[in-house]
GROMACS .gro file of C-alpha atoms in nm:
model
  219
    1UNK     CA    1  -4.189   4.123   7.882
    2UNK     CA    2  -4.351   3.972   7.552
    3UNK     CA    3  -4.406   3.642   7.780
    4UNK     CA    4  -4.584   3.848   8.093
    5UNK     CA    5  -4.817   4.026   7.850
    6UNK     CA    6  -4.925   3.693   7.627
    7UNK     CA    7  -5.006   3.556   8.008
    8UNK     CA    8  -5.207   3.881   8.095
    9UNK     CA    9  -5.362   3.873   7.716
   10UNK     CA   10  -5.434   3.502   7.671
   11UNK     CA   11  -5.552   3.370   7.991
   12UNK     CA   12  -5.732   3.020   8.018
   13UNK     CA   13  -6.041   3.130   8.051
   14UNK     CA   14  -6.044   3.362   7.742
   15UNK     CA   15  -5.915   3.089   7.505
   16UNK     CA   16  -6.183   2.893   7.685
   17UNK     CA   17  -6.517   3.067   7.596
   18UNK     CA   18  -6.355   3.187   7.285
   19UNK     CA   19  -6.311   2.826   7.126
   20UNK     CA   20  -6.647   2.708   7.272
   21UNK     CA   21  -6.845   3.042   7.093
   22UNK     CA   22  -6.719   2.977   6.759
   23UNK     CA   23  -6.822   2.614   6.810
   24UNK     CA   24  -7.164   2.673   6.890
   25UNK     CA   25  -7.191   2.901   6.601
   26UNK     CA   26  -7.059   2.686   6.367
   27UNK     CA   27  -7.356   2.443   6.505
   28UNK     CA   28  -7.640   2.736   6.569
   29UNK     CA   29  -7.569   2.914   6.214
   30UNK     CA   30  -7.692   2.714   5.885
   31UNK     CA   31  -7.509   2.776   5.582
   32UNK     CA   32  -7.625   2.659   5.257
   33UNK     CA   33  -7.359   2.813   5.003
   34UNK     CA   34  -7.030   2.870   5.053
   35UNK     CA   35  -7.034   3.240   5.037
   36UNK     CA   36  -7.240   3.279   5.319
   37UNK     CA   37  -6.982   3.161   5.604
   38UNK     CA   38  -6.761   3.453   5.587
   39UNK     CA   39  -7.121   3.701   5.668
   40UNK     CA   40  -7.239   3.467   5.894
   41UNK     CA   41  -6.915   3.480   6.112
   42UNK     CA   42  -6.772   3.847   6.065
   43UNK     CA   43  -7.063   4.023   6.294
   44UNK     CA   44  -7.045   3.769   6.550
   45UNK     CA   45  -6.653   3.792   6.580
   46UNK     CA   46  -6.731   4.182   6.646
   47UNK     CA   47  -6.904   4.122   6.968
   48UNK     CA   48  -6.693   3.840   7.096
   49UNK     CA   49  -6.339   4.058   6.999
   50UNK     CA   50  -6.524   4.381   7.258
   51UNK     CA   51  -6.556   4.144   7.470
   52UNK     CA   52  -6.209   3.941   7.478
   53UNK     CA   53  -6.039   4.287   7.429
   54UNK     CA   54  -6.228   4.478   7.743
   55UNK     CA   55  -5.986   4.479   8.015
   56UNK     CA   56  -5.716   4.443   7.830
   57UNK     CA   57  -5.570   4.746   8.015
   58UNK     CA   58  -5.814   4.782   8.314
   59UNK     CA   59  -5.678   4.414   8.413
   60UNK     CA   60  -5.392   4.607   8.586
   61UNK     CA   61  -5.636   4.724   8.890
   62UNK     CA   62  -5.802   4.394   8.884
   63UNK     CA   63  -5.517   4.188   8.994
   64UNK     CA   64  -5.372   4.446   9.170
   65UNK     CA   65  -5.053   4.592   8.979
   66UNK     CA   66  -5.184   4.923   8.830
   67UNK     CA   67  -4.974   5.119   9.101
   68UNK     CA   68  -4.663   4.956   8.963
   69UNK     CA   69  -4.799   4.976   8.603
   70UNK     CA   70  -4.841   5.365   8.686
   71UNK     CA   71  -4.479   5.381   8.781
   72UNK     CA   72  -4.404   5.274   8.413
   73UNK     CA   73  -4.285   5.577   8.159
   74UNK     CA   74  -4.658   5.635   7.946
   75UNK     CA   75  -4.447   5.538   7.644
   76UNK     CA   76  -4.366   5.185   7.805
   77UNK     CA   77  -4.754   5.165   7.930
   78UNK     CA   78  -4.828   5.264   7.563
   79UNK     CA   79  -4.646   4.971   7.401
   80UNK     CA   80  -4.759   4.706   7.696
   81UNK     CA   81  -5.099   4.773   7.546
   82UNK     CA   82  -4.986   4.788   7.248
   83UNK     CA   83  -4.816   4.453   7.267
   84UNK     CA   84  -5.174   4.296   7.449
   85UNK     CA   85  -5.406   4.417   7.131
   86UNK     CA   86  -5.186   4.267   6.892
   87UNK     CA   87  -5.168   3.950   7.064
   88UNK     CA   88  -5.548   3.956   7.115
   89UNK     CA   89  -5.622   4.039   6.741
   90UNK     CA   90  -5.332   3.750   6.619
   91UNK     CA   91  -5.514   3.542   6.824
   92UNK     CA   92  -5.882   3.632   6.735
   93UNK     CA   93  -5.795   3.640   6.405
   94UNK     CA   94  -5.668   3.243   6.383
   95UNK     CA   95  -6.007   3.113   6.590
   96UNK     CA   96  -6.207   3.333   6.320
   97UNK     CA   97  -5.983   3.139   6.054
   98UNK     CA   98  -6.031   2.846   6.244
   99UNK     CA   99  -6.412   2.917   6.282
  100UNK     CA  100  -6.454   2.936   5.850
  101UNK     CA  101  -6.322   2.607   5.838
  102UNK     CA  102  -6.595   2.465   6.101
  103UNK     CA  103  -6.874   2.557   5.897
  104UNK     CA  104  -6.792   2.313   5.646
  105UNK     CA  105  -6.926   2.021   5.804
  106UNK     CA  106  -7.259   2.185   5.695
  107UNK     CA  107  -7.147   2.095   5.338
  108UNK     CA  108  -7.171   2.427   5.158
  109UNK     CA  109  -7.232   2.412   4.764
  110UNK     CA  110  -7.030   2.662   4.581
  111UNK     CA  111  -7.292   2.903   4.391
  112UNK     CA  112  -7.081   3.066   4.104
  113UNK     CA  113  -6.761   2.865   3.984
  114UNK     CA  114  -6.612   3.267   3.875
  115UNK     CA  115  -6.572   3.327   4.266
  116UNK     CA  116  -6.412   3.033   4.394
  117UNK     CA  117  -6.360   2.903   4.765
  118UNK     CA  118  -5.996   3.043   4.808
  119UNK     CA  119  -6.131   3.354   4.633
  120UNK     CA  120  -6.392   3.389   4.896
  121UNK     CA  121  -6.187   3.267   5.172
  122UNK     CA  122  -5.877   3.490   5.121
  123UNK     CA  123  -6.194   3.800   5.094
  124UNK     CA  124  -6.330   3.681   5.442
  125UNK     CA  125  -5.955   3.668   5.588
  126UNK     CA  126  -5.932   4.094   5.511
  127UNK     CA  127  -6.263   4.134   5.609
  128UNK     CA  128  -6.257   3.982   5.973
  129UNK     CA  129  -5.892   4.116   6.062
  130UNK     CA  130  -5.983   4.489   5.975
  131UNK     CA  131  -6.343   4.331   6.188
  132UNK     CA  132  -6.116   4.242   6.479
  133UNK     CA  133  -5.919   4.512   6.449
  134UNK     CA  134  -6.137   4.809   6.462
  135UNK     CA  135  -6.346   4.640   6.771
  136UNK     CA  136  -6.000   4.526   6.965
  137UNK     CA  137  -5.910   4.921   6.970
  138UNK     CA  138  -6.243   5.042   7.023
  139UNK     CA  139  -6.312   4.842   7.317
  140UNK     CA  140  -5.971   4.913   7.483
  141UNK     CA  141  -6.064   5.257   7.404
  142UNK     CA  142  -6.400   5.311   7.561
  143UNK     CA  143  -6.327   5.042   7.857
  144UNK     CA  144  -6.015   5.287   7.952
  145UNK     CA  145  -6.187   5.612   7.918
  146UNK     CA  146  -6.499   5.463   8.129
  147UNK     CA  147  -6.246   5.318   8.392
  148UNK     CA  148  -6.496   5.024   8.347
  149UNK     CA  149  -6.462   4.701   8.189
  150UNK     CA  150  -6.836   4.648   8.229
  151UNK     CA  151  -6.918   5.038   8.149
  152UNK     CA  152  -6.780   4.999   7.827
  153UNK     CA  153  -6.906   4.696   7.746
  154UNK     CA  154  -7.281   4.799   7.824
  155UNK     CA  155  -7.197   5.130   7.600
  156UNK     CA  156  -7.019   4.927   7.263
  157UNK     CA  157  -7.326   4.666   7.284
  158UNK     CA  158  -7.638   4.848   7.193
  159UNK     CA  159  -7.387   5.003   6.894
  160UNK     CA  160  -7.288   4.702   6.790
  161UNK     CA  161  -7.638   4.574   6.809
  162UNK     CA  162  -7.777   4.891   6.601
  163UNK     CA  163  -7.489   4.824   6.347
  164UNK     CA  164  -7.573   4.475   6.242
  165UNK     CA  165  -7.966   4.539   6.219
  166UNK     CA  166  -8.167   4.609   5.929
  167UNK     CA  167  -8.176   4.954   6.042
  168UNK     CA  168  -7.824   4.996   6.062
  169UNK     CA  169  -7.816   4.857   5.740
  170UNK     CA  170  -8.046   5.072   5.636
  171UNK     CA  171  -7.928   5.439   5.764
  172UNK     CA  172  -7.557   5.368   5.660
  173UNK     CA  173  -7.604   5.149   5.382
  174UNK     CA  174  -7.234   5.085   5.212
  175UNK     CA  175  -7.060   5.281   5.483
  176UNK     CA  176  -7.162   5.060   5.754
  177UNK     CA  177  -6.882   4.865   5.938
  178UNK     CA  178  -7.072   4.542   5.847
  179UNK     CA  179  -7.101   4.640   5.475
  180UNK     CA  180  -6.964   4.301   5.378
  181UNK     CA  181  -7.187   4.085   5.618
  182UNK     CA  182  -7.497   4.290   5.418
  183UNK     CA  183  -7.350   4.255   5.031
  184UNK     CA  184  -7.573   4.070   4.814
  185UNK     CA  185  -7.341   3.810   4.642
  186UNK     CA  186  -7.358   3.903   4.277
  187UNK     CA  187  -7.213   4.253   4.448
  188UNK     CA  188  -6.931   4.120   4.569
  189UNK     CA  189  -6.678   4.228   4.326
  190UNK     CA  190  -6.849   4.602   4.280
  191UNK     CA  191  -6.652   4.619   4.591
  192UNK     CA  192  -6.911   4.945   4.689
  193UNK     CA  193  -6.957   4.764   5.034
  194UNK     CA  194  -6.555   4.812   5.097
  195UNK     CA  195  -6.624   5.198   5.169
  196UNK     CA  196  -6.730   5.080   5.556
  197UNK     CA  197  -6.418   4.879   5.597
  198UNK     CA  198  -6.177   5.135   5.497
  199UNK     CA  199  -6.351   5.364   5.708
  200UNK     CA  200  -6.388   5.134   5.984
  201UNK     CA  201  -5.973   5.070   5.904
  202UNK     CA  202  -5.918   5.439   5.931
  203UNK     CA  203  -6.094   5.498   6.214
  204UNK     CA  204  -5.917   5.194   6.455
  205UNK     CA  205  -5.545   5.399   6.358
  206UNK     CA  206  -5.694   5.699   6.490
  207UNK     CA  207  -5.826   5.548   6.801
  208UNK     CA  208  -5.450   5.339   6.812
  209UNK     CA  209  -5.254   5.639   6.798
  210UNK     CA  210  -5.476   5.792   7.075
  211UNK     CA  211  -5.433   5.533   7.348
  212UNK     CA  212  -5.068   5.741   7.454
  213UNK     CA  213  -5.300   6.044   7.505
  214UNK     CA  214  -5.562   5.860   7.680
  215UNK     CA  215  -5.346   5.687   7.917
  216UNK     CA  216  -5.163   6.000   7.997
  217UNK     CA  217  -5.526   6.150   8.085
  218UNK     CA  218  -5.667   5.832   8.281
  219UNK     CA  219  -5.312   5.645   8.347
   0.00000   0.00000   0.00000
């Protein structure tokens, strides 16, 4: 079973466009200190994670099985998903690890010795998983209740987009998912900007526990 759903989860093409966009952002996206990787990459991993996680249950009337996925007990269709988003966000979660450790061909200076690189590093690793996270679920969420991978995908993006703008930044100010990606450095350790990740945390359980309910509705 675990096999089948890493095959549905994972397929070439994903790991595919997935490598190549953290590539080009390492290239695209300048860096001059060391503390600006993990900001420069946690937004960016937000849209590519809605995207990677879209179909991740709509795939079934793609290729064809949802009438023998239907046949399933909701509790065994509940942990097939289950199983999918927690491969996706494993694997999402080592490129965005993976992606950190591009940038440093840029040759990023450390700016305060009292924060140091694994300090920083083990910061970003939090950050982007509860990142990953939180989009993974939503995505699966609103793709499933649309009955449309693309329908949910044209819905999350303009949020998304709102969310990592100076507006966004703006109107919801510490309790903005993207808090971190918006901290001014010497802020870092106030830890005020952590209010939008535990919120954003809080909220992805909610929308977890849901998908039993949602499936029962939509199936």
């Amino acid at each position: 079973m675990m096999k089948q759903d890493l095959k549905i989860s994972l397929p070439v093409y994903k790991i595919g466009y997935s490598l190549a966009f953290i590539v080009i952002l390492s290239c695209v996206h300048s860096v001059v200190y060391v503390n600006e990787i993990g900001p420069a990459i946690d937004g960016k991993m937000a849209v590519l994670t809605l995207v990677f996680c879209a179909d991740t249950y709509l795939i079934e009337r793609q290729s064809r099985r949802r009438e023998v996925f239907r046949l399933y007990l909701i509790k065994n269709q509940y942990y097939a998903v289950l199983r999918r988003i927690t491969v996706q966000i494993g694997y999402l979660t080592v490129i965005s690890i993976l992606a950190y450790g591009m940038f440093y061909w840029q040759k990023p200076a450390v700016l305060d010795e009292k924060r140091s690189g694994i300090f920083l590093f083990l910061l970003y690793c939090g950050v982007v998983f509860i990142t990953i996270f939180f989009w993974s679920v939503l995505s699966v969420t609103v793709c499933n209740l649309l009955q449309s991978v693309w329908g949910g995908m044209g819905m999350l993006f303009p949020v998304w987009l709102f969310l990592v703008s100076k507006a966004g930044e703006k109107l919801l100010g510490v309790w903005n998912p993207f808090s971190y990606e918006f901290c001014e450095f010497s802020e870092l350790t106030e830890w005020k900007w952590a209010a939008g990740k535990i919120i954003t945390a809080v909220c992805a359980i909610l929308l977890l526990l849901l998908q039993k309910k949602i499936l029962e509705k939509r199936g």
